Every structure is written in structure tokens, then in C-alpha cells.
Short mmCIF file of C-alpha atoms and ligand atoms in Angstrom, two decimals:
data_model
loop_
_atom_site.label_atom_id
_atom_site.label_comp_id
_atom_site.label_asym_id
_atom_site.label_seq_id
_atom_site.Cartn_x
_atom_site.Cartn_y
_atom_site.Cartn_z
CA MET A 1 -22.58 -9.69 -6.63
CA ARG A 2 -24.03 -12.77 -5.13
CA MET A 3 -24.13 -15.74 -7.72
CA VAL A 4 -25.12 -19.25 -7.05
CA THR A 5 -22.57 -20.68 -9.10
CA LEU A 6 -18.66 -20.25 -10.24
CA SER A 7 -19.44 -20.16 -13.79
CA GLY A 8 -22.16 -17.71 -13.48
CA HIS A 9 -20.07 -15.24 -11.36
CA VAL A 10 -17.04 -15.60 -13.77
CA ASP A 11 -19.46 -14.92 -16.82
CA TYR A 12 -20.80 -11.84 -15.04
CA LEU A 13 -17.41 -10.57 -14.40
CA ARG A 14 -16.36 -10.96 -17.96
CA GLY A 15 -19.46 -9.41 -19.43
CA GLY A 16 -22.17 -8.54 -17.41
CA ALA A 17 -21.36 -6.51 -14.45
CA PRO A 18 -21.93 -2.65 -14.61
CA ALA A 19 -18.75 -0.88 -15.00
CA GLY A 20 -19.37 1.06 -11.92
CA GLU A 21 -19.77 -2.29 -9.86
CA LEU A 22 -16.30 -3.17 -10.86
CA ALA A 23 -14.81 0.00 -10.28
CA ALA A 24 -16.23 -0.33 -6.83
CA LEU A 25 -14.95 -3.89 -6.36
CA GLY A 26 -11.65 -2.32 -7.27
CA GLU A 27 -11.45 0.42 -5.13
CA SER A 28 -12.59 -1.82 -2.13
CA MET A 29 -9.77 -4.17 -2.67
CA HIS A 30 -7.72 -1.05 -2.90
CA ALA A 31 -8.94 0.07 0.44
CA ASP A 32 -8.49 -2.90 2.43
CA MET A 33 -4.74 -2.77 1.10
CA ALA A 34 -4.57 0.69 2.48
CA ARG A 35 -5.41 -0.53 5.93
CA MET A 36 -3.07 -3.23 5.74
CA TYR A 37 -0.22 -1.24 4.16
CA PRO A 38 0.98 0.64 7.59
CA LEU A 39 1.47 -2.41 9.38
CA CYS A 40 5.16 -3.65 10.48
CA ARG A 41 5.02 -7.05 9.03
CA SER A 42 7.97 -9.56 8.84
CA LEU A 43 8.71 -13.10 9.13
CA SER A 44 7.11 -12.85 12.75
CA GLY A 45 5.78 -10.24 15.17
CA ASP A 46 2.79 -8.12 15.87
CA GLY A 47 2.61 -6.81 12.40
CA VAL A 48 1.78 -10.10 10.79
CA ARG A 49 -0.84 -10.85 13.56
CA ALA A 50 -2.46 -7.30 12.98
CA THR A 51 -2.44 -8.11 9.30
CA LEU A 52 -4.53 -11.75 10.21
CA ASP A 53 -6.87 -9.65 12.35
CA ILE A 54 -7.79 -7.95 9.31
CA LEU A 55 -8.28 -11.17 7.43
CA GLU A 56 -10.25 -12.48 9.88
CA GLU A 57 -13.07 -9.70 9.66
CA THR A 58 -14.36 -11.32 6.70
CA LEU A 59 -12.91 -14.57 6.53
CA GLY A 60 -12.71 -17.84 9.08
CA LEU A 61 -9.33 -18.11 9.62
CA GLU A 62 -7.59 -20.59 11.89
CA ARG A 63 -4.45 -18.57 12.90
CA ARG A 64 -1.44 -21.32 13.47
CA GLU A 65 1.60 -19.72 16.11
CA VAL A 66 4.59 -22.13 15.60
CA PRO A 67 7.44 -21.73 18.68
CA SER A 68 10.59 -20.59 17.88
CA GLY A 69 13.15 -22.93 17.58
CA THR A 70 10.91 -25.50 16.21
CA ARG A 71 12.51 -27.42 13.38
CA ALA A 72 11.06 -27.32 9.39
CA PHE A 73 13.17 -29.71 7.33
CA ASP A 74 16.45 -27.71 6.93
CA TRP A 75 14.95 -24.67 8.70
CA THR A 76 14.58 -23.22 12.03
CA VAL A 77 11.82 -20.97 13.27
CA ASN A 78 13.12 -17.69 14.20
CA ASP A 79 13.29 -15.69 17.07
CA GLU A 80 10.15 -13.32 16.90
CA TRP A 81 10.65 -9.62 16.04
CA ASN A 82 8.75 -6.66 17.47
CA VAL A 83 9.63 -2.90 17.01
CA ARG A 84 8.18 -0.28 19.38
CA ASP A 85 10.48 2.56 18.02
CA ALA A 86 13.74 2.96 15.80
CA TYR A 87 15.22 6.18 14.57
CA ILE A 88 18.28 8.24 14.10
CA ALA A 89 18.42 11.76 15.91
CA ASP A 90 20.70 14.64 15.76
CA LEU A 91 22.25 15.37 19.31
CA GLN A 92 19.04 18.08 19.59
CA GLY A 93 16.80 15.39 19.55
CA ARG A 94 15.30 15.93 15.88
CA ARG A 95 14.85 12.61 14.37
CA LEU A 96 16.33 12.57 11.21
CA ILE A 97 15.51 8.85 10.05
CA ASP A 98 12.38 7.95 11.70
CA PHE A 99 10.52 4.23 11.94
CA ARG A 100 7.38 5.99 12.99
CA GLU A 101 7.30 7.45 9.37
CA HIS A 102 8.06 4.63 7.15
CA ASN A 103 8.71 1.50 8.63
CA LEU A 104 11.09 0.60 5.40
CA HIS A 105 13.35 2.97 7.28
CA LEU A 106 14.83 -0.10 9.57
CA VAL A 107 16.12 -3.04 8.45
CA SER A 108 13.77 -5.83 9.06
CA TYR A 109 14.99 -8.22 12.08
CA SER A 110 17.34 -5.53 13.31
CA THR A 111 18.92 -6.44 16.97
CA PRO A 112 18.15 -3.57 19.64
CA VAL A 113 20.39 -0.59 19.67
CA ARG A 114 21.15 2.45 21.80
CA ALA A 115 24.38 4.39 21.10
CA ARG A 116 25.73 7.78 20.02
CA MET A 117 27.71 7.18 16.97
CA THR A 118 29.81 9.41 14.49
CA MET A 119 28.84 8.98 10.78
CA GLU A 120 32.12 6.87 10.15
CA GLU A 121 30.79 4.18 12.67
CA LEU A 122 27.10 4.64 11.48
CA ARG A 123 27.66 4.52 7.76
CA PRO A 124 28.20 0.52 7.57
CA HIS A 125 24.38 0.60 8.67
CA LEU A 126 22.98 2.73 6.21
CA HIS A 127 21.35 1.58 2.73
CA SER A 128 20.31 3.84 0.13
CA LEU A 129 19.70 3.36 -3.85
CA PRO A 130 22.11 6.03 -5.67
CA ASP A 131 20.37 5.53 -8.70
CA ARG A 132 16.97 6.17 -7.31
CA PRO A 133 17.77 8.80 -4.93
CA ASP A 134 14.15 9.67 -3.64
CA TRP A 135 13.06 5.94 -2.78
CA ILE A 136 13.75 3.72 0.47
CA PRO A 137 15.17 0.56 -0.10
CA TYR A 138 13.71 -2.70 1.77
CA ARG A 139 16.21 -4.39 3.41
CA THR A 140 15.98 -7.61 5.95
CA THR A 141 18.54 -9.49 8.08
CA TYR A 142 16.69 -12.27 9.00
CA TYR A 143 19.26 -15.02 9.70
CA ASN A 144 22.44 -12.44 10.05
CA ARG A 145 22.14 -10.56 13.67
CA THR A 146 23.04 -7.28 12.82
CA TRP A 147 20.80 -3.86 12.23
CA GLY A 148 20.64 -1.19 9.83
CA PHE A 149 18.39 1.76 8.65
CA CYS A 150 17.70 2.64 5.00
CA LEU A 151 17.04 5.85 3.70
CA PRO A 152 16.82 8.10 0.39
CA HIS A 153 19.99 8.55 -1.23
CA ARG A 154 19.62 12.19 -1.04
CA GLN A 155 19.14 12.21 2.73
CA LEU A 156 22.14 10.22 2.92
CA GLN A 157 24.06 12.77 1.25
CA GLU A 158 23.02 15.62 3.26
CA LEU A 159 24.08 13.85 6.85
CA ASP A 160 27.39 15.52 8.06
CA GLU A 161 30.05 13.59 10.31
CA GLY A 162 27.54 13.61 13.30
CA PRO A 163 27.37 12.29 15.80
CA TYR A 164 24.12 11.01 15.89
CA ASP A 165 22.07 9.29 18.58
CA VAL A 166 20.50 5.72 17.26
CA VAL A 167 18.16 3.86 18.57
CA VAL A 168 16.42 0.73 17.63
CA ASP A 169 13.98 0.03 20.71
CA ALA A 170 12.90 -3.39 19.22
CA THR A 171 12.64 -7.40 21.00
CA LEU A 172 13.88 -10.49 18.96
CA GLU A 173 13.72 -13.09 21.44
CA PRO A 174 12.06 -16.53 21.58
CA GLY A 175 8.16 -16.24 20.64
CA HIS A 176 6.51 -17.53 17.59
CA LEU A 177 5.97 -17.66 13.75
CA THR A 178 2.34 -16.56 12.55
CA TYR A 179 0.29 -17.96 9.93
CA GLY A 180 -3.06 -17.93 8.82
CA GLU A 181 -5.28 -20.75 7.20
CA LEU A 182 -8.39 -21.22 5.78
CA VAL A 183 -10.19 -24.28 4.39
CA VAL A 184 -13.38 -23.77 2.28
CA PRO A 185 -14.84 -27.49 2.02
CA GLY A 186 -16.12 -28.99 -1.61
CA GLU A 187 -17.60 -32.08 -2.52
CA SER A 188 -14.13 -33.69 -3.18
CA THR A 189 -11.31 -33.85 -0.72
CA ASP A 190 -9.25 -33.14 -3.57
CA GLU A 191 -7.42 -29.67 -2.95
CA VAL A 192 -6.84 -26.74 -4.60
CA MET A 193 -4.38 -24.14 -2.89
CA LEU A 194 -3.55 -20.66 -3.10
CA SER A 195 -0.97 -19.19 -1.25
CA ALA A 196 0.03 -15.66 -0.34
CA HIS A 197 3.25 -14.08 1.22
CA LEU A 198 2.62 -11.75 4.17
CA CYS A 199 5.88 -10.93 5.50
CA HIS A 200 6.52 -7.45 3.80
CA PRO A 201 5.97 -4.29 5.67
CA SER A 202 4.86 -1.14 3.82
CA ILE A 203 5.29 -2.66 0.43
CA ALA A 204 2.22 -2.86 -1.60
CA ASN A 205 2.54 -4.90 -4.70
CA ASP A 206 4.82 -7.26 -3.14
CA ASN A 207 2.44 -8.78 -1.49
CA LEU A 208 -0.59 -6.69 -0.22
CA ALA A 209 -2.03 -7.05 -3.67
CA GLY A 210 -1.91 -10.79 -3.76
CA ILE A 211 -3.45 -11.28 -0.31
CA VAL A 212 -6.29 -8.98 -1.19
CA VAL A 213 -7.06 -10.93 -4.44
CA ALA A 214 -6.81 -14.08 -2.23
CA THR A 215 -9.05 -12.94 -0.02
CA ARG A 216 -11.73 -11.96 -2.36
CA VAL A 217 -11.41 -15.32 -3.82
CA ALA A 218 -11.70 -17.10 -0.56
CA ARG A 219 -15.01 -15.18 -0.10
CA LEU A 220 -16.49 -15.55 -3.60
CA LEU A 221 -15.49 -19.23 -3.02
CA GLN A 222 -17.49 -19.55 0.52
CA SER A 223 -20.41 -17.87 -0.94
CA LEU A 224 -21.21 -20.46 -3.27
CA GLU A 225 -23.81 -23.07 -3.19
CA ARG A 226 -21.59 -25.89 -4.46
CA ARG A 227 -17.76 -26.07 -4.81
CA HIS A 228 -16.09 -29.52 -6.43
CA HIS A 229 -12.77 -28.83 -5.15
CA THR A 230 -11.90 -28.01 -1.53
CA TYR A 231 -9.94 -25.04 -1.33
CA ARG A 232 -7.29 -24.19 1.23
CA PHE A 233 -5.58 -20.65 1.28
CA LEU A 234 -2.56 -19.90 3.19
CA PHE A 235 -1.21 -16.51 4.41
CA ALA A 236 2.23 -17.19 5.78
CA PRO A 237 5.46 -15.63 5.70
CA GLY A 238 7.67 -16.11 2.61
CA THR A 239 9.85 -19.17 2.44
CA ILE A 240 10.10 -20.50 6.42
CA GLY A 241 6.27 -19.80 6.82
CA SER A 242 5.64 -22.12 3.61
CA ILE A 243 8.32 -24.77 4.68
CA THR A 244 6.83 -24.83 8.00
CA TRP A 245 3.44 -25.53 6.49
CA LEU A 246 4.74 -28.10 4.86
CA SER A 247 6.49 -29.86 7.46
CA ARG A 248 3.07 -29.78 9.67
CA ASN A 249 0.50 -31.09 6.86
CA ALA A 250 2.41 -34.28 5.48
CA ASP A 251 -1.14 -35.58 6.02
CA VAL A 252 -2.91 -32.86 3.49
CA LEU A 253 0.09 -33.41 0.75
CA PRO A 254 -1.33 -35.97 -1.07
CA SER A 255 -4.91 -34.55 -1.49
CA LEU A 256 -3.31 -31.22 -3.17
CA ARG A 257 -4.13 -31.76 -6.81
CA HIS A 258 -3.21 -27.62 -7.92
CA GLY A 259 -1.63 -25.12 -6.56
CA LEU A 260 -1.21 -21.03 -7.09
CA VAL A 261 1.07 -18.72 -5.52
CA LEU A 262 -0.36 -15.34 -5.90
CA THR A 263 1.82 -12.49 -5.90
CA GLY A 264 2.56 -8.91 -7.44
CA LEU A 265 -0.93 -8.67 -8.88
CA GLY A 266 -1.66 -5.12 -8.68
CA GLY A 267 1.02 -3.34 -10.50
CA PRO A 268 1.15 -2.51 -14.38
CA GLY A 269 1.79 -5.14 -16.76
CA ALA A 270 0.16 -7.94 -18.33
CA LEU A 271 -0.19 -11.16 -16.14
CA VAL A 272 2.65 -13.57 -15.99
CA TYR A 273 2.46 -17.20 -15.14
CA LYS A 274 5.29 -19.15 -14.17
CA ARG A 275 4.61 -22.99 -14.88
CA SER A 276 5.26 -25.77 -11.99
CA ARG A 277 8.27 -27.59 -12.50
CA HIS A 278 6.70 -30.21 -14.74
CA GLY A 279 5.14 -27.67 -16.79
CA SER A 280 2.41 -30.10 -17.85
CA ARG A 281 0.15 -30.09 -14.69
CA ASP A 282 -3.65 -29.53 -14.90
CA ILE A 283 -2.98 -25.98 -13.26
CA ASP A 284 -0.29 -25.20 -15.81
CA ARG A 285 -3.00 -26.25 -18.86
CA ALA A 286 -5.59 -24.12 -16.92
CA ALA A 287 -3.47 -20.94 -15.95
CA GLY A 288 -1.34 -20.81 -19.24
CA HIS A 289 -5.16 -20.93 -20.92
CA VAL A 290 -6.56 -18.06 -18.92
CA VAL A 291 -3.54 -16.23 -19.00
CA GLY A 292 -2.72 -16.56 -22.68
CA ARG A 293 -6.37 -15.81 -23.59
CA ARG A 294 -5.81 -12.67 -21.76
CA GLY A 295 -2.51 -11.33 -23.41
CA GLY A 296 -0.47 -12.24 -20.87
CA GLU A 297 2.76 -14.12 -20.64
CA VAL A 298 3.41 -17.66 -19.65
CA ARG A 299 7.10 -18.55 -18.21
CA ALA A 300 8.81 -21.84 -17.46
CA TYR A 301 9.63 -22.92 -13.95
CA SER A 302 12.79 -21.60 -12.35
CA PRO A 303 14.02 -22.75 -8.91
CA TYR A 304 13.91 -19.12 -7.83
CA GLY A 305 11.15 -16.77 -6.86
CA TYR A 306 8.56 -16.92 -4.01
CA ASP A 307 6.95 -20.25 -2.41
CA GLU A 308 6.23 -21.86 -5.66
CA ARG A 309 9.97 -22.87 -4.97
CA GLN A 310 9.19 -24.76 -1.61
CA PHE A 311 5.91 -26.40 -3.09
CA ASN A 312 7.56 -27.74 -6.44
CA SER A 313 11.00 -28.74 -4.38
CA ILE A 314 11.69 -32.65 -5.45
CA GLY A 315 10.65 -33.82 -2.24
CA PHE A 316 7.25 -32.60 -2.28
CA ASP A 317 6.69 -32.23 -6.20
CA LEU A 318 3.60 -30.40 -5.29
CA PRO A 319 1.89 -28.69 -8.72
CA PHE A 320 1.95 -25.39 -8.12
CA GLY A 321 2.18 -22.13 -10.95
CA ARG A 322 2.53 -18.84 -9.79
CA LEU A 323 0.68 -16.04 -11.15
CA SER A 324 1.93 -12.08 -11.01
CA ARG A 325 2.07 -9.11 -12.97
CA THR A 326 5.85 -7.76 -13.80
CA PRO A 327 7.77 -10.20 -11.61
CA HIS A 328 9.97 -9.57 -9.17
CA GLY A 329 13.07 -7.87 -9.81
CA GLU A 330 12.04 -6.75 -13.28
CA TYR A 331 10.35 -3.57 -12.02
CA PRO A 332 12.70 -0.70 -10.86
CA GLU A 333 9.95 0.08 -7.77
CA TYR A 334 10.29 -3.62 -6.54
CA HIS A 335 11.57 -3.71 -2.88
CA THR A 336 11.64 -0.02 -2.35
CA SER A 337 9.22 2.57 -0.75
CA ALA A 338 7.97 3.38 -4.58
CA ASP A 339 6.01 -0.05 -4.69
CA ASN A 340 3.38 1.77 -2.45
CA LEU A 341 -0.18 2.36 -2.94
CA SER A 342 -0.56 4.66 -6.01
CA TYR A 343 1.81 1.72 -7.64
CA VAL A 344 -0.95 -0.78 -7.40
CA ARG A 345 -4.18 0.33 -9.56
CA PRO A 346 -7.70 -1.31 -8.74
CA PRO A 347 -8.60 -2.03 -12.34
CA GLU A 348 -5.34 -4.25 -12.09
CA LEU A 349 -6.44 -5.96 -8.94
CA VAL A 350 -10.02 -6.58 -10.21
CA ASP A 351 -8.45 -8.08 -13.75
CA ALA A 352 -6.22 -10.28 -11.36
CA TYR A 353 -9.16 -11.48 -9.36
CA THR A 354 -11.37 -12.21 -12.21
CA ALA A 355 -8.22 -13.97 -13.60
CA VAL A 356 -7.88 -16.28 -10.76
CA LEU A 357 -11.68 -17.27 -10.95
CA GLU A 358 -11.49 -17.85 -14.38
CA ILE A 359 -8.67 -20.39 -13.60
CA ILE A 360 -10.60 -21.80 -11.15
CA ASP A 361 -13.38 -22.16 -13.06
CA VAL A 362 -11.40 -24.52 -15.61
CA LEU A 363 -10.16 -26.58 -12.68
CA GLU A 364 -14.03 -26.98 -11.69
CA ASN A 365 -15.40 -27.51 -14.69
CA ASP A 366 -13.38 -28.77 -17.53
CA ARG A 367 -14.80 -32.20 -18.25
CA THR A 368 -15.38 -34.58 -21.23
CA TYR A 369 -18.67 -34.94 -22.96
CA ARG A 370 -19.72 -37.45 -25.82
CA ASN A 371 -21.81 -35.91 -28.67
CA LEU A 372 -25.16 -37.69 -28.64
CA SER A 373 -25.98 -36.52 -32.05
CA PRO A 374 -22.72 -37.07 -33.90
CA TYR A 375 -24.14 -38.19 -37.53
CA GLY A 376 -23.89 -34.59 -39.15
CA GLU A 377 -24.34 -31.62 -37.39
CA PRO A 378 -27.65 -31.30 -35.40
CA GLN A 379 -30.14 -29.19 -36.12
CA LEU A 380 -29.81 -26.38 -33.05
CA GLY A 381 -32.86 -23.74 -34.52
CA LYS A 382 -35.25 -26.75 -33.85
CA ARG A 383 -34.29 -27.03 -29.97
CA GLY A 384 -34.23 -23.43 -30.02
CA ILE A 385 -30.63 -22.70 -28.79
CA TYR A 386 -29.63 -21.41 -32.46
CA PRO A 387 -29.63 -17.65 -31.85
CA THR A 388 -32.21 -15.77 -33.48
CA THR A 389 -30.62 -12.12 -33.06
CA GLY A 390 -27.46 -11.50 -35.39
CA GLY A 391 -24.32 -9.84 -34.23
CA ARG A 392 -20.73 -11.07 -32.89
CA SER A 393 -21.91 -12.44 -29.83
CA ALA A 394 -24.55 -14.69 -31.47
CA SER A 395 -22.53 -15.88 -33.77
CA ASP A 396 -19.51 -16.47 -31.08
CA ALA A 397 -22.20 -18.47 -29.23
CA VAL A 398 -22.92 -20.83 -32.28
CA MET A 399 -19.30 -21.57 -33.13
CA ALA A 400 -18.37 -22.18 -29.60
CA MET A 401 -21.54 -24.68 -30.06
CA LEU A 402 -20.17 -26.08 -33.25
CA TRP A 403 -16.79 -26.59 -31.91
CA THR A 404 -18.09 -28.20 -28.64
CA LEU A 405 -20.11 -30.56 -30.92
CA GLY A 406 -17.36 -31.08 -33.57
CA TYR A 407 -14.78 -32.26 -30.69
CA SER A 408 -16.76 -34.27 -28.17
CA ASP A 409 -15.62 -37.33 -29.24
CA GLY A 410 -15.59 -38.65 -25.01
CA SER A 411 -12.04 -37.77 -24.68
CA THR A 412 -11.36 -34.29 -25.82
CA SER A 413 -11.98 -32.30 -22.95
CA LEU A 414 -13.62 -28.73 -22.71
CA LEU A 415 -10.10 -26.89 -22.40
CA ASP A 416 -8.91 -28.98 -25.25
CA ILE A 417 -11.55 -27.70 -27.55
CA ALA A 418 -11.05 -24.03 -26.40
CA ARG A 419 -7.32 -24.62 -27.14
CA VAL A 420 -8.18 -26.11 -30.64
CA ALA A 421 -10.70 -23.49 -31.22
CA ASP A 422 -9.00 -20.33 -30.16
CA LEU A 423 -11.82 -19.69 -28.14
CA SER A 424 -12.28 -18.93 -24.21
CA PHE A 425 -12.82 -21.92 -22.06
CA THR A 426 -15.68 -19.69 -20.75
CA ASP A 427 -17.46 -19.61 -24.27
CA ILE A 428 -16.65 -23.37 -24.93
CA ARG A 429 -18.17 -24.30 -21.26
CA ALA A 430 -21.20 -21.92 -21.58
CA ALA A 431 -21.78 -23.77 -25.16
CA ALA A 432 -21.65 -27.16 -23.45
CA THR A 433 -24.04 -26.32 -20.92
CA THR A 434 -26.67 -24.99 -23.42
CA LEU A 435 -25.90 -28.44 -25.26
CA ALA A 436 -26.28 -30.69 -22.74
CA GLY A 437 -29.39 -28.90 -21.57
CA ALA A 438 -30.70 -29.59 -24.86
CA GLY A 439 -29.68 -33.21 -24.63
CA LEU A 440 -26.82 -33.15 -27.45
CA LEU A 441 -24.03 -33.73 -25.13
CA GLY A 442 -23.73 -36.74 -22.50
CA ASP A 443 -21.55 -38.45 -20.52
CA PRO A 444 -18.49 -40.09 -22.23
ZN1 ZN B 1 9.65 -9.46 -2.03
#
């Protein structure tokens, strides 16, 4: 699926690609997720590095290692956490709850433990979901040093008074916070930044889906002959990762023109775009248009969610929106073992990938033209650009050309025209290319 231009690739994905090719793309993205799914990611540690190892197979990532104790604005990089083993066993040595079976069984950032305990002593350290008795919850204790296990409520109810052997064979000591960064240079130093968090262990939609969509977008952008913007991809643990990145990249911030946080893109539900704090930045117009045309939802900013809240914070005030499907906390599988590989489906991954490229197509190609034949309607037929075959798509193409001619006054952009015409940007952009090629549109 190698295309010379981004627009060509977007048009291909939207209309020309054989269904089998799109299905294969989705399966391939899902297979990438399946490789990363078992790794025990957290705010730091070897699971993060192993995930970046996989991304590095296809992307020339720069890996950053930031020492524990490093200050980042109001935050301090935590100690590094790694787990060798963790379980709760009965006195016969049978493992009843086993980290090796599912890494959600262990509360992330649990401190080391080796003890024999009664149920009464153990119970405050056990977490379950009474209303979802078959699911394992996802819990973290990043900034409060304790330990815990998570288990299905049904299993909790079956445990007797004990005693039990409890083992958390983990290290929590000075090390590093690890993140990956990729810069794909363009003709301009103006940057578009896409970020996806990589701190969740065996959870699929939140946010392996965002990671594989970002990875494919990066690969596609790298394959293009030209890009206007420079593209920067950040794969970092949530909150502390983006704040640490912000603290080390003051020189980059003035070049950041558009930003998008990618998360939760593989589950059911339509796309949801969350605007930047200002709500009317270029990324809001571009993503709002694309998501709206795709039947998705556009929401206002709120200072809660993923890393958009760091980028949009008053001190940085960067134009970052967020693209997801059903947002965090609004689906029951959120932060449980039910957010697994079967919750995320290949067609949704392909749809999200296409939507991100469409948004980038707007950022790359929205521009303003002047109609060079503004006295009445120019005759398209004599220029050979009036479709001679009938049908809906032909009439759509004519309508897109008429709208583009009708509004290209030197100050109305192609995206503005698409909105007025209630047509997609891709249709208007394609019409403008045809019209400019026929000498009917020129610089404003
Ligand atoms: Zn999460």
C-alpha cells in the first residue's frame, strides 16, 4: 500500500482499497497488539523497554532514559519497578492467584512482600469488582508505597480463612523512566505531535490500540516522498511521561502547531474527538470535521482524561486534542481484564488509522485558492474535467468542483468550503487539485 502522496493514500483507503487489503491491515495491526499485550508495562521498567523494542522493529525510535529522582515541574521521576514473580499460594504451594497467568493480578508498583498471612491480614490488599465478578480489575499504587492483588470477585468469595503464602518478588529502586520518541522531518519545522501512552499492562484498548494506530501512521508518513510538517511521535507513560517530556523539550514547544493524543481507538463505538482547551484551534477544526463526517462525536475540553491535560495546561497552552472511541470510564470493560484482545477489533483499528490520516491530510493540504475564472461558471467540459459518465460519484465530483469554484475567493479555505458544502475535505481537496490542474484556481 505504498503511495507517493498522503492524499493519494487517503483517497485509496477511503475508496479504492480492496476489502481484503483493509482486512489484512486490520489483522496485522491486531497481531502487533497481541505481541505487546502480555508485557508487564507500567510507569517504568523492562515491560516498557520490551514494548519499545517491538516498536523499534519498524520505527527508528529514539529511546530516552530519565533517572529516578529527576524533577519535572511539580513532579519527580519515580523509582523503577520490575517484577520477577508474584502470587498468593495455599500451604500446599498451589498458586491461587498468579501474576504469571495475568499481570493485572498484581497492583502496579506493588512493593516487595514475602509473608504468611491469614485472610484477615490479606483481605485489605485484595481488590475485586463485585458487580463484574469474572473480571480482574486494574489497580495502581504509583505514589503510595503498598502492595496488592486483584482478582475476580467470584474467586475472592471462594477463599477461606487461610493462611496463605504471599509473594511479591519485585524491585522498586532507583532506575529510569523510559520513553520512545520519533521525529519524521518535513519541509517545515512546524510540528504535528501525536502521543500515545504506554504504561498499561495487559490491557488492549487502553492503550495498545493507540500505540498500534500511531505506529502505522508513523510508518506511512515515513514512506511518503514529501511532508509539509515535521511529525513527532511520543510513546511515554501517562502523566509523568508527558510532563517529563515537556520539561526536557522547551526548545521544541514553540514549533508545535498541532497535537493529537491517541487512545482507546480499537473498541466499539463511534470516534470521539475531544477539543483542545481553546476549542477553535486548527486541530479542532480538522479533527472536528473528519470525525463529524464519519458519524462520530465532538466534545468540549475538560481538564481530566489522558495527556491532553498536560499539553493544554495553562503554562504550555498547546493545541492538543484527543481522538478515541468510547472514552475512558464510559465502557464497563475499562481498566479491567475484559479490555482484552477480543474487545478490540481489526476494522475499528483500520477506521481509526484512516481517520488520523484524514486529519493529517487536512493539516497538510488545507489552503486557500482564488478562482481564476470568476465571471460566471467556467465551462468544465471544454477543459475535459466534466465527468462524462453518470452516476452518484460523478455528480459528487461535479458538486465538489462547483462548491470549490463558488467559494474560492482568496480567503475561504478548502476546509471552510467543505463545511459550507457539507462535503468531505477529501472531496473538496480532490476537486481543487483537478481545478488547479486545469488552470481554474490559483494562489490567493
Ligand atoms: Zn487507563
